Short mmCIF file of C-alpha atoms and ligand atoms in Angstrom, two decimals:
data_model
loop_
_atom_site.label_atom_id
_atom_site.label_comp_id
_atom_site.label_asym_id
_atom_site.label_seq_id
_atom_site.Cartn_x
_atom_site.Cartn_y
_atom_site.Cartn_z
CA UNK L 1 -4.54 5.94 18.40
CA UNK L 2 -4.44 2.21 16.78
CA UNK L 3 -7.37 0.61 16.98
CA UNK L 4 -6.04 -3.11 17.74
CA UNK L 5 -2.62 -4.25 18.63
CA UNK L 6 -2.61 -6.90 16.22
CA UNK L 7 1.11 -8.22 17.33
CA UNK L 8 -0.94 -11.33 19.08
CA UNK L 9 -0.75 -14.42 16.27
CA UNK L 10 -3.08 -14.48 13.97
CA UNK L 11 -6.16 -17.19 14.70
CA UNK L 12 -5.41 -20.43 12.81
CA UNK L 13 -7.81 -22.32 11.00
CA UNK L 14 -8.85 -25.25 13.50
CA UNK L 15 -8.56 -28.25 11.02
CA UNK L 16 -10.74 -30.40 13.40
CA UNK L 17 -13.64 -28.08 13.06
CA UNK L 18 -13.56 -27.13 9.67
CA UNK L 19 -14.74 -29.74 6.91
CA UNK L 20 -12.51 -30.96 4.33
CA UNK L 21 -13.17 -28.49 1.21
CA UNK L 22 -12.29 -29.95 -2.53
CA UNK L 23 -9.75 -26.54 -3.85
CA UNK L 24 -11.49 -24.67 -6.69
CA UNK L 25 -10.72 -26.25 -10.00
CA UNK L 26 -9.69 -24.15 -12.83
CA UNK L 27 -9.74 -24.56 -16.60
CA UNK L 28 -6.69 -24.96 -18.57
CA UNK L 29 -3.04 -24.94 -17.25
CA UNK L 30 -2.78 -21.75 -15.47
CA UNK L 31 -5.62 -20.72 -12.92
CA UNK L 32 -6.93 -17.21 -13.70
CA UNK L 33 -9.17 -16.25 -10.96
CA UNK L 34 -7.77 -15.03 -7.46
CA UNK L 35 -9.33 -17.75 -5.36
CA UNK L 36 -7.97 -20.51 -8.15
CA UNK L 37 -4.36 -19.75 -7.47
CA UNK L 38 -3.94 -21.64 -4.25
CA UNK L 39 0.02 -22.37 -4.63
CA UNK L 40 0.58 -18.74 -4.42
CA UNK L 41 -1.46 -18.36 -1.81
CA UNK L 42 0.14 -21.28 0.63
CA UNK L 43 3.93 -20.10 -0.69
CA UNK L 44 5.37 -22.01 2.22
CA UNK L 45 3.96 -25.20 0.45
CA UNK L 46 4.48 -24.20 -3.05
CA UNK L 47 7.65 -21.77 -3.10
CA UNK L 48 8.73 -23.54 -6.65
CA UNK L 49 5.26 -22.21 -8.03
CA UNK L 50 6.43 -18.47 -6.15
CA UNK L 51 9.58 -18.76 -8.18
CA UNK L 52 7.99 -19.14 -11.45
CA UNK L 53 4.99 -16.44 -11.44
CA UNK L 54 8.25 -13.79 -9.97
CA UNK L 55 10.41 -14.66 -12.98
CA UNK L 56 7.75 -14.18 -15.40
CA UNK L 57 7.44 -10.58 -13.88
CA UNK L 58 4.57 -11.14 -12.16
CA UNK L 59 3.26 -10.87 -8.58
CA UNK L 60 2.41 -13.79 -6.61
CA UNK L 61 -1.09 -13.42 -5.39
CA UNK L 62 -1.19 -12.57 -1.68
CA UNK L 63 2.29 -11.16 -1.61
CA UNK L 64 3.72 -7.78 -2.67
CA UNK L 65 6.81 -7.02 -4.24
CA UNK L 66 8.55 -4.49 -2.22
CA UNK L 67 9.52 -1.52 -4.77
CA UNK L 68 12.94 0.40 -4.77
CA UNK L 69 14.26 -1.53 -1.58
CA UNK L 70 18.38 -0.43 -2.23
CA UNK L 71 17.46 3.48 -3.44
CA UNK L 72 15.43 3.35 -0.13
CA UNK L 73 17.93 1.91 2.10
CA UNK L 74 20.45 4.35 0.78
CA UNK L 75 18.47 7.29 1.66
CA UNK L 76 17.46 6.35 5.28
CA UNK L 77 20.24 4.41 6.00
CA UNK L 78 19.15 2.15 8.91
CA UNK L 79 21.71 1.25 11.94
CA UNK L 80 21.80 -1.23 14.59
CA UNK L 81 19.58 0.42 17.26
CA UNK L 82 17.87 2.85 15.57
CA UNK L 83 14.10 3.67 15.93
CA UNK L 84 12.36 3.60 12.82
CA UNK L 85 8.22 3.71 11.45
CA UNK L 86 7.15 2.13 8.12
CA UNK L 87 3.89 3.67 7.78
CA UNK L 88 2.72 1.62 5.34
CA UNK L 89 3.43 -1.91 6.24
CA UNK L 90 2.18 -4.01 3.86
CA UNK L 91 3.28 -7.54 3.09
CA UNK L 92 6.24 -6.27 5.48
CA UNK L 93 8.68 -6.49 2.35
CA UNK L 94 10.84 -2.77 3.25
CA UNK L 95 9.90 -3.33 6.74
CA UNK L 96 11.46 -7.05 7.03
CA UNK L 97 14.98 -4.89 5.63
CA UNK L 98 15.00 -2.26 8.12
CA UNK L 99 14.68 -5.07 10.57
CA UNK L 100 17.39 -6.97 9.47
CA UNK L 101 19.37 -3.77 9.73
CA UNK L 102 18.36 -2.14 12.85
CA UNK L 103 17.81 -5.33 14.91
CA UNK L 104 20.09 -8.31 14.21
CA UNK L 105 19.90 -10.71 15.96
CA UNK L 106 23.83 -11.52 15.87
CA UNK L 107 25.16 -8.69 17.03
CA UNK L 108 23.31 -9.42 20.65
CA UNK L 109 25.02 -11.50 23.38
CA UNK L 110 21.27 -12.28 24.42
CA UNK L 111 23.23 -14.05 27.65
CA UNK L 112 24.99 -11.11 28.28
CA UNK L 113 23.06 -7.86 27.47
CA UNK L 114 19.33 -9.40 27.52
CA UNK L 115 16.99 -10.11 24.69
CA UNK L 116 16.74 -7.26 23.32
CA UNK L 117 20.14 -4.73 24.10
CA UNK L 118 21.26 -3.65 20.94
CA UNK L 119 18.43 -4.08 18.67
CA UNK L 120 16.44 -1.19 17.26
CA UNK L 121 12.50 -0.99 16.92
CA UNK L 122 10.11 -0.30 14.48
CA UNK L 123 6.80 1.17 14.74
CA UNK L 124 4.82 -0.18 11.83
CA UNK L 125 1.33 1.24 10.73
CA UNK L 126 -1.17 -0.28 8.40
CA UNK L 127 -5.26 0.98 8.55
CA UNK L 128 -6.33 -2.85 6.99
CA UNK L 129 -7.33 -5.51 9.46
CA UNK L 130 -7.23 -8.10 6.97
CA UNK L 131 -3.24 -8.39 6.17
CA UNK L 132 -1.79 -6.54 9.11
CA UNK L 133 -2.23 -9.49 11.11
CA UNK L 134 -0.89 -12.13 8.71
CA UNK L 135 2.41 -10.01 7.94
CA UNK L 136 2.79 -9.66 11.80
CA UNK L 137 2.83 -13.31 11.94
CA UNK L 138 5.03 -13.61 8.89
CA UNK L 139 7.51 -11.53 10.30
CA UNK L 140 7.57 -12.92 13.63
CA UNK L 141 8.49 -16.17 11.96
CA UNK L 142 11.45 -14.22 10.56
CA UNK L 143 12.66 -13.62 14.30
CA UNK L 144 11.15 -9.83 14.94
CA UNK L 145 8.58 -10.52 17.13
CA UNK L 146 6.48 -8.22 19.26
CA UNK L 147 9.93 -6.94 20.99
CA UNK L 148 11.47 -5.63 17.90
CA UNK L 149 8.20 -4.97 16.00
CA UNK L 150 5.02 -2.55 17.07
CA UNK L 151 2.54 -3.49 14.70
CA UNK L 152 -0.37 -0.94 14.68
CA UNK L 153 -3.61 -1.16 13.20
CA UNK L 154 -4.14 2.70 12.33
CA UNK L 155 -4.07 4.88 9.47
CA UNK L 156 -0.95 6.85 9.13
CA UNK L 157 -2.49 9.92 9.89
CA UNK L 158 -2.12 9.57 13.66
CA UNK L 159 1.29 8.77 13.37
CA UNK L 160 2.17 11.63 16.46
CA UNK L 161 -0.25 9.59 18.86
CA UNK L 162 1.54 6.61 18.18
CA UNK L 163 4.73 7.96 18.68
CA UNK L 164 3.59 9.33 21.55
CA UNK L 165 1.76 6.24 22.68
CA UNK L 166 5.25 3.98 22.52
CA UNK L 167 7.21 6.91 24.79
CA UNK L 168 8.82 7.94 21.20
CA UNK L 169 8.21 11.57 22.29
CA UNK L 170 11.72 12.80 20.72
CA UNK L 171 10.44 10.93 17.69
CA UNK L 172 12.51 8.05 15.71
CA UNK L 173 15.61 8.06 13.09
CA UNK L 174 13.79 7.16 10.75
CA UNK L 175 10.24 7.13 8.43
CA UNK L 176 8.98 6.04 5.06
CA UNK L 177 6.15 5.48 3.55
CA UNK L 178 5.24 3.46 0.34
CA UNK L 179 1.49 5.39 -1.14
CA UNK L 180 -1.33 3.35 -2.38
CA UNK L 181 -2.74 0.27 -1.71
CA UNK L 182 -0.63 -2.79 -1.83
CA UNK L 183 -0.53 -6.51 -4.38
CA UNK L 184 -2.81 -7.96 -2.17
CA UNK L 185 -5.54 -5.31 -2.21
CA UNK L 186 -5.39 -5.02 -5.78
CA UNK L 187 -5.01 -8.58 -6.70
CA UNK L 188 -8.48 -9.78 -4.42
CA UNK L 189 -11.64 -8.79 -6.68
CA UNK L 190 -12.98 -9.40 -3.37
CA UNK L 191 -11.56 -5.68 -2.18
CA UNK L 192 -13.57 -4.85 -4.66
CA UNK L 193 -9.83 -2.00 -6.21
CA UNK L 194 -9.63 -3.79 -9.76
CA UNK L 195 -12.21 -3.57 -12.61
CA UNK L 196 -10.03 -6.81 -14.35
CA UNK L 197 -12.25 -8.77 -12.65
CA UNK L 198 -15.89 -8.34 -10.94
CA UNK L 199 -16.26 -7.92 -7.23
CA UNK L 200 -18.00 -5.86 -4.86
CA UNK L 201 -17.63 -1.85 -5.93
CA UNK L 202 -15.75 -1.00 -1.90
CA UNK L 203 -12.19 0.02 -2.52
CA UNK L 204 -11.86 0.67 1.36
CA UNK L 205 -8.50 -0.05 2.64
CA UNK L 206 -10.08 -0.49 5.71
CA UNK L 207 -13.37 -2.24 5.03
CA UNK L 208 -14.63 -1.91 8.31
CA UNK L 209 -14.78 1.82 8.43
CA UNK L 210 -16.66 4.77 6.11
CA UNK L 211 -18.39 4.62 2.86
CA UNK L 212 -17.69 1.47 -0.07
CA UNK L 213 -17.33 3.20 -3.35
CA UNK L 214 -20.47 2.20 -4.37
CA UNK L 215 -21.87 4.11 -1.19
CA UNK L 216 -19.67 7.03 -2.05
CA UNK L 217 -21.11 7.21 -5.61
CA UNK L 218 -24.40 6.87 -4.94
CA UNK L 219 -24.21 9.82 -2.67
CA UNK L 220 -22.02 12.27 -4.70
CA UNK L 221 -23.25 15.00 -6.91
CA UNK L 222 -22.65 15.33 -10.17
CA UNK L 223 -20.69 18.16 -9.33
CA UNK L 224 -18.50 16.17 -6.52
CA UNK L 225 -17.28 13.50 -9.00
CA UNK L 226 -16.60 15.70 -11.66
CA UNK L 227 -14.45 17.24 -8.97
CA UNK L 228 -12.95 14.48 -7.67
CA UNK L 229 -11.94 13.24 -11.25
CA UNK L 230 -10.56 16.05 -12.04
CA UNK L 231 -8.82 16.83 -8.69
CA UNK L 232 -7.69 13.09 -8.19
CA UNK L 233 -6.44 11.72 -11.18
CA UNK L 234 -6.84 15.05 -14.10
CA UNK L 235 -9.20 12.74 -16.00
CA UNK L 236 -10.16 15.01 -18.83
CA UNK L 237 -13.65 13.62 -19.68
CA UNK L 238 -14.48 13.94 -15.78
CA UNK L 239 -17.80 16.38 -16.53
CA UNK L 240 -19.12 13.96 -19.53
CA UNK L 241 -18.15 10.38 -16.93
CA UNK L 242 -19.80 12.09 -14.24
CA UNK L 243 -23.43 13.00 -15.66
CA UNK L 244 -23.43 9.38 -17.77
CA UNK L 245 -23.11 7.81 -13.91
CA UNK L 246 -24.94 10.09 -12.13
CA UNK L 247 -28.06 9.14 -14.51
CA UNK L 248 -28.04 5.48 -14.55
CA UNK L 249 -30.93 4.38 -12.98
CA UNK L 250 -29.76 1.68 -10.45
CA UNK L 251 -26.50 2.01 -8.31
CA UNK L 252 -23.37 0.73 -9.69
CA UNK L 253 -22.61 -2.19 -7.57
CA UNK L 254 -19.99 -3.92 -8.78
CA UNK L 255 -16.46 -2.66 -10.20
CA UNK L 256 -17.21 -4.54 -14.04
CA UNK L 257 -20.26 -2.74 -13.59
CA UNK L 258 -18.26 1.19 -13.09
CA UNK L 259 -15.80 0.21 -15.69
CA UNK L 260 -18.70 -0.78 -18.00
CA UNK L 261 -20.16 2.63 -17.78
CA UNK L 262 -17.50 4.77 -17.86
CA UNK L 263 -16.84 2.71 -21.37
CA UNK L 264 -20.38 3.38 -22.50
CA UNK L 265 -19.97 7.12 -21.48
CA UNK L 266 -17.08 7.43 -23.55
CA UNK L 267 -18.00 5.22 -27.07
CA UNK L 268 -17.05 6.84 -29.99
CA UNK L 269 -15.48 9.91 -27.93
CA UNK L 270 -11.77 8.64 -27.73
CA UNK L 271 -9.90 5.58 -29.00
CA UNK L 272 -9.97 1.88 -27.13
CA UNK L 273 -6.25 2.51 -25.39
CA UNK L 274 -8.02 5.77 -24.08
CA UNK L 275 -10.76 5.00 -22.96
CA UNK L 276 -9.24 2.45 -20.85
CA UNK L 277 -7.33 4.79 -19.21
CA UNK L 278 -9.91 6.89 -18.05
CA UNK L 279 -11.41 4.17 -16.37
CA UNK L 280 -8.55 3.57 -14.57
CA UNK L 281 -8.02 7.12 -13.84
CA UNK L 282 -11.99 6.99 -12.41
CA UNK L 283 -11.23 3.93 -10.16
CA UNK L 284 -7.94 6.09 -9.08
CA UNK L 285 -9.52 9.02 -8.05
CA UNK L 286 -12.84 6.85 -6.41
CA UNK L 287 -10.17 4.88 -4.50
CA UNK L 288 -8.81 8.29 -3.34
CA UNK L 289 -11.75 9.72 -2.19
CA UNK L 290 -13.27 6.70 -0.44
CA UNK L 291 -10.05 6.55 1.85
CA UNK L 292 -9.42 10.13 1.91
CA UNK L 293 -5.96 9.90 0.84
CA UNK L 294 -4.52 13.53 0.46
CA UNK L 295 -6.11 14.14 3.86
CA UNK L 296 -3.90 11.65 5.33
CA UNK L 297 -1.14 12.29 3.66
CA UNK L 298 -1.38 16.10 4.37
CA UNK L 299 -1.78 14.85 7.94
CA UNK L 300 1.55 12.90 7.20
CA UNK L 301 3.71 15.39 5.75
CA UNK L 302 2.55 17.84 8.61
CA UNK L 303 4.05 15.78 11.48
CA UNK L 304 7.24 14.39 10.07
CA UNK L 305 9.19 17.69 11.47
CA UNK L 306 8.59 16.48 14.98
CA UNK L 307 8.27 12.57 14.18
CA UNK L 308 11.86 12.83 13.35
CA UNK L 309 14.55 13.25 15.92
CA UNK L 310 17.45 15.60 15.15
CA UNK L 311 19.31 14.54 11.65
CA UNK L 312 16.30 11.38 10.85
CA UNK L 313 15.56 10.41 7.55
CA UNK L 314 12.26 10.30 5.74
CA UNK L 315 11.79 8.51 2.87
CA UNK L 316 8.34 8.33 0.70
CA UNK L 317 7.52 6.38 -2.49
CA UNK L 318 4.69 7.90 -4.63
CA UNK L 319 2.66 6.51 -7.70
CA UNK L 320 1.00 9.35 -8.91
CA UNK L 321 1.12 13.36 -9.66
CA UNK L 322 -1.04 14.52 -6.73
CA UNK L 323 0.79 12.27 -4.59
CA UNK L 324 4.30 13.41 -5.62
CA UNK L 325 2.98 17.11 -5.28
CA UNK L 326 1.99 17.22 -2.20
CA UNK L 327 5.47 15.60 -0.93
CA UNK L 328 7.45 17.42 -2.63
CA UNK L 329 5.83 20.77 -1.78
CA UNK L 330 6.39 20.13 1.78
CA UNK L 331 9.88 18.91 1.57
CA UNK L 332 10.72 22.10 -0.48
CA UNK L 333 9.06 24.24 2.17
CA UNK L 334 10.89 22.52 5.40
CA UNK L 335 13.85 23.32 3.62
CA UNK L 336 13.00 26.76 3.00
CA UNK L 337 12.38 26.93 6.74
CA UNK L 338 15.16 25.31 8.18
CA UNK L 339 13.17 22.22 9.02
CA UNK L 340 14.71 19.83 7.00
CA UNK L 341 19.00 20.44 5.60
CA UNK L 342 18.74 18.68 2.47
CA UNK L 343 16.11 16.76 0.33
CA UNK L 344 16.17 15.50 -3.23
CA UNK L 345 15.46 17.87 -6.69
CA UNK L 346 15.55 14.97 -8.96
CA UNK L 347 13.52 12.17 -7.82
CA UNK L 348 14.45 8.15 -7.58
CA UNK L 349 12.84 6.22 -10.24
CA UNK L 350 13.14 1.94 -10.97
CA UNK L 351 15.38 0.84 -13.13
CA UNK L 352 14.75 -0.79 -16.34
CA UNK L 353 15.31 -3.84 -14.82
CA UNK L 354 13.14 -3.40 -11.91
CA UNK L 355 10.43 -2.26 -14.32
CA UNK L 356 10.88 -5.45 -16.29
CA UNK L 357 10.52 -7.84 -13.22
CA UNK L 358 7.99 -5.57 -11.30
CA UNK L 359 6.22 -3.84 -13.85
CA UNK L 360 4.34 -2.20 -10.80
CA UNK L 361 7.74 -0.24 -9.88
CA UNK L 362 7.15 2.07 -13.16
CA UNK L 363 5.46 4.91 -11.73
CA UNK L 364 7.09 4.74 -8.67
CA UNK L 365 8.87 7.97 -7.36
CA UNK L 366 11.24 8.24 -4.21
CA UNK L 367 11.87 11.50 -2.50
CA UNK L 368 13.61 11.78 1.29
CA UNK L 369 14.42 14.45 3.25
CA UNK L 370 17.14 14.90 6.35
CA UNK L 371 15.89 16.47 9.55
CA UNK L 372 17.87 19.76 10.33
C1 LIG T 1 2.09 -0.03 -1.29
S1 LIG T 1 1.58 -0.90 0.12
C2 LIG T 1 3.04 -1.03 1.09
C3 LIG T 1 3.87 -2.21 0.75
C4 LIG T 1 5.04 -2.44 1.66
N1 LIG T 1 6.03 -1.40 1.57
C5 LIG T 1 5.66 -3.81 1.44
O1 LIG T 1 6.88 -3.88 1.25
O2 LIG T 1 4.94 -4.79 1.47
C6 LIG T 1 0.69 0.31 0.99
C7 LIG T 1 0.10 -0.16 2.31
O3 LIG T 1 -0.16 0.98 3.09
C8 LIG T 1 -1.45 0.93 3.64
N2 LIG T 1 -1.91 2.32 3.71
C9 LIG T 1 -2.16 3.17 2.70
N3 LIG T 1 -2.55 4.36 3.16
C10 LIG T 1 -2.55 4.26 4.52
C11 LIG T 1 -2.85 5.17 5.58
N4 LIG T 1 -3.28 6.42 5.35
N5 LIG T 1 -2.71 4.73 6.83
C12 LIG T 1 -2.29 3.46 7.11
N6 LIG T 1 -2.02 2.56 6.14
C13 LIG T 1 -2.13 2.95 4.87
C14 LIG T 1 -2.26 0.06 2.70
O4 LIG T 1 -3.30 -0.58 3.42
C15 LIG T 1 -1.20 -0.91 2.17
O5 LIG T 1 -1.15 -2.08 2.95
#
């Protein structure tokens, strides 16, 4: 069940009761640090500052770039009226298309057939309590308010109680999901998900709920992060990275701090380009773990067949091997049992182009399925 209905605006700072605060001042031309970068942050005020950090291929901070928005369109193929469920919601990027396609707003007579007669709905899910509400008020801006949109604040995995919860008991045209953590997770060092810069070592998705990664570490064996290395992101130094943390003598608090050590574990082992990537294969399989991804996705993948009425669409970006397994496995198997008529062999991928302007589109994979 969600936990909040965030669809209620999201509070306002009260400019009478807060006291005037000089912005952070940065050195040189272009600010560097997350809480520097306040044009990207207000884009409403700055969209000419938006325009420039997109066409150098970058992503604004506080936004997300919404990845493989026509291949996905194509496959689930929204209508006027349909139900659909972006599971992942995000900055609201996929979920402000779908919108525009299964509830326009000009193809109502609002006189005539009521506010909302021929427009479709869309469940929307999204476990973190810090963006869902700011999206919810960015879309409602756009026109799909609480009547078009049901914004829940839940993780994925209960995607049957939700269904159930809005009367969607025959379940909805319609699902995707986009895997991971979004721009603005990764972007704030506050989240603690990049080791670019230093923050707090939590990773949570939802911060208000289970172990930080620097809980999670300090309680696993050696044995369980080897494991989880191995199993999340087939880092093959995992036994070697997981003794040289396991016997540092304080906790590792900070994310400069895990990336630090994992460099130190591996000096003089592999080159510089490789060591790097093992520590962002540790920080992959750490950010796994501490939000139990495969179990949610397993969760997922398990209730599609009856989230999805008769001939519905599911569509789901991945951004890494265990990931893309797991989907595809179950996709293949629905179709072996009749669940599912038809689902892709060769998967979606960006195209150069994309990659070029959203270098984060590059290890993105799309595979959909059709409901029997
Ligand atoms: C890649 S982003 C989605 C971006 C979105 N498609 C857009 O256009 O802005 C993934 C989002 O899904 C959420 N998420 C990831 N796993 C989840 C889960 N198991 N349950 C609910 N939300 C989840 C993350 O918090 C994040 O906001």
């Amino acid at each position: 069940m969600s936990e909040t209905d965030p669809n209620a605006p999201a509070p306002r700072d009260d400019a009478s009761a807060t006291p005037h605060r000089r912005r952070p001042r940065y050195k040189g031309t272009h600010p560097r640090r997350y809480a520097e970068k306040y044009k990207e942050l207000a884009p409403e005020q700055y969209p000419d500052a938006i325009e420039r950090v997109l066409a150098r291929g970058q992503t604004p901070a506080g936004q997300h770039v919404p990845i493989l928005v026509d291949a996905v369109l194509a496959v689930l193929a929204p209508r006027p009226g349909e139900r659909g469920v972006d599971a992942t919601l995000g900055f609201g990027g996929h979920a402000q298309r779908f919108l525009e396609r299964i509830a326009p707003r000009d193809v109502v007579d609002e006189a005539r057939d009521g506010p909302s007669a021929a427009r479709g709905e869309l469940l929307a899910l999204d476990q973190d309590p810090l963006q869902l509400p700011r999206t919810v008020e960015r879309l409602a801006k756009l026109g799909f308010g609480s009547d078009v949109l049901h914004a829940r604040r839940t993780n994925f995995a209960a995607l049957g109680a939700e269904l159930t919860a809005l009367g969607w008991d025959d379940g909805a045209d319609f699902v995707f999901a986009d895997l991971g953590v979004s721009s603005m997770q990764i972007d704030d060092p506050a989240r603690g998900f990049t080791f670019k810069f230093d923050g707090p070592l939590d990773m949570r998705m939802n911060p208000k709920k289970g172990l930080s990664a620097a809980q999670w570490l300090a309680r696993a064996s050696v044995e369980e992060l080897a494991q989880a290395l191995t199993d999340d992101s087939d880092e093959p130094h995992a036994l070697r990275i997981a003794r040289f943390v396991k016997a540092q003598r304080s906790e590792l608090a900070t994310t400069v701090a895990l990336a630090e050590c994992v460099r130190e574990a591996l000096a003089g082992r592999a080159d510089d380009d490789a060591i790097e990537s093992s520590v962002r294969r540790v920080f992959q399989a750490l950010r796994i773990e501490v939000n139990d991804e495969f179990g949610a996705l397993e969760a997922l993948l398990r209730q599609l067949p009856t989230a999805l009425r008769a001939q519905g669409r599911v569509g789901i970006l991945t951004f890494h091997s265990g990931e893309d397994r797991r989907v595809k496995k179950a996709f293949e198997r629905g179709l072996k049992d009749g669940v599912y008529a038809s689902t892709n062999s060769d998967v979606v991928r960006a195209s150069p182009e994309e990659r070029r302007s959203n270098p984060r589109s590059a290890p993105a994979k799309l595979r959909w399925a059709r409901r029997a």
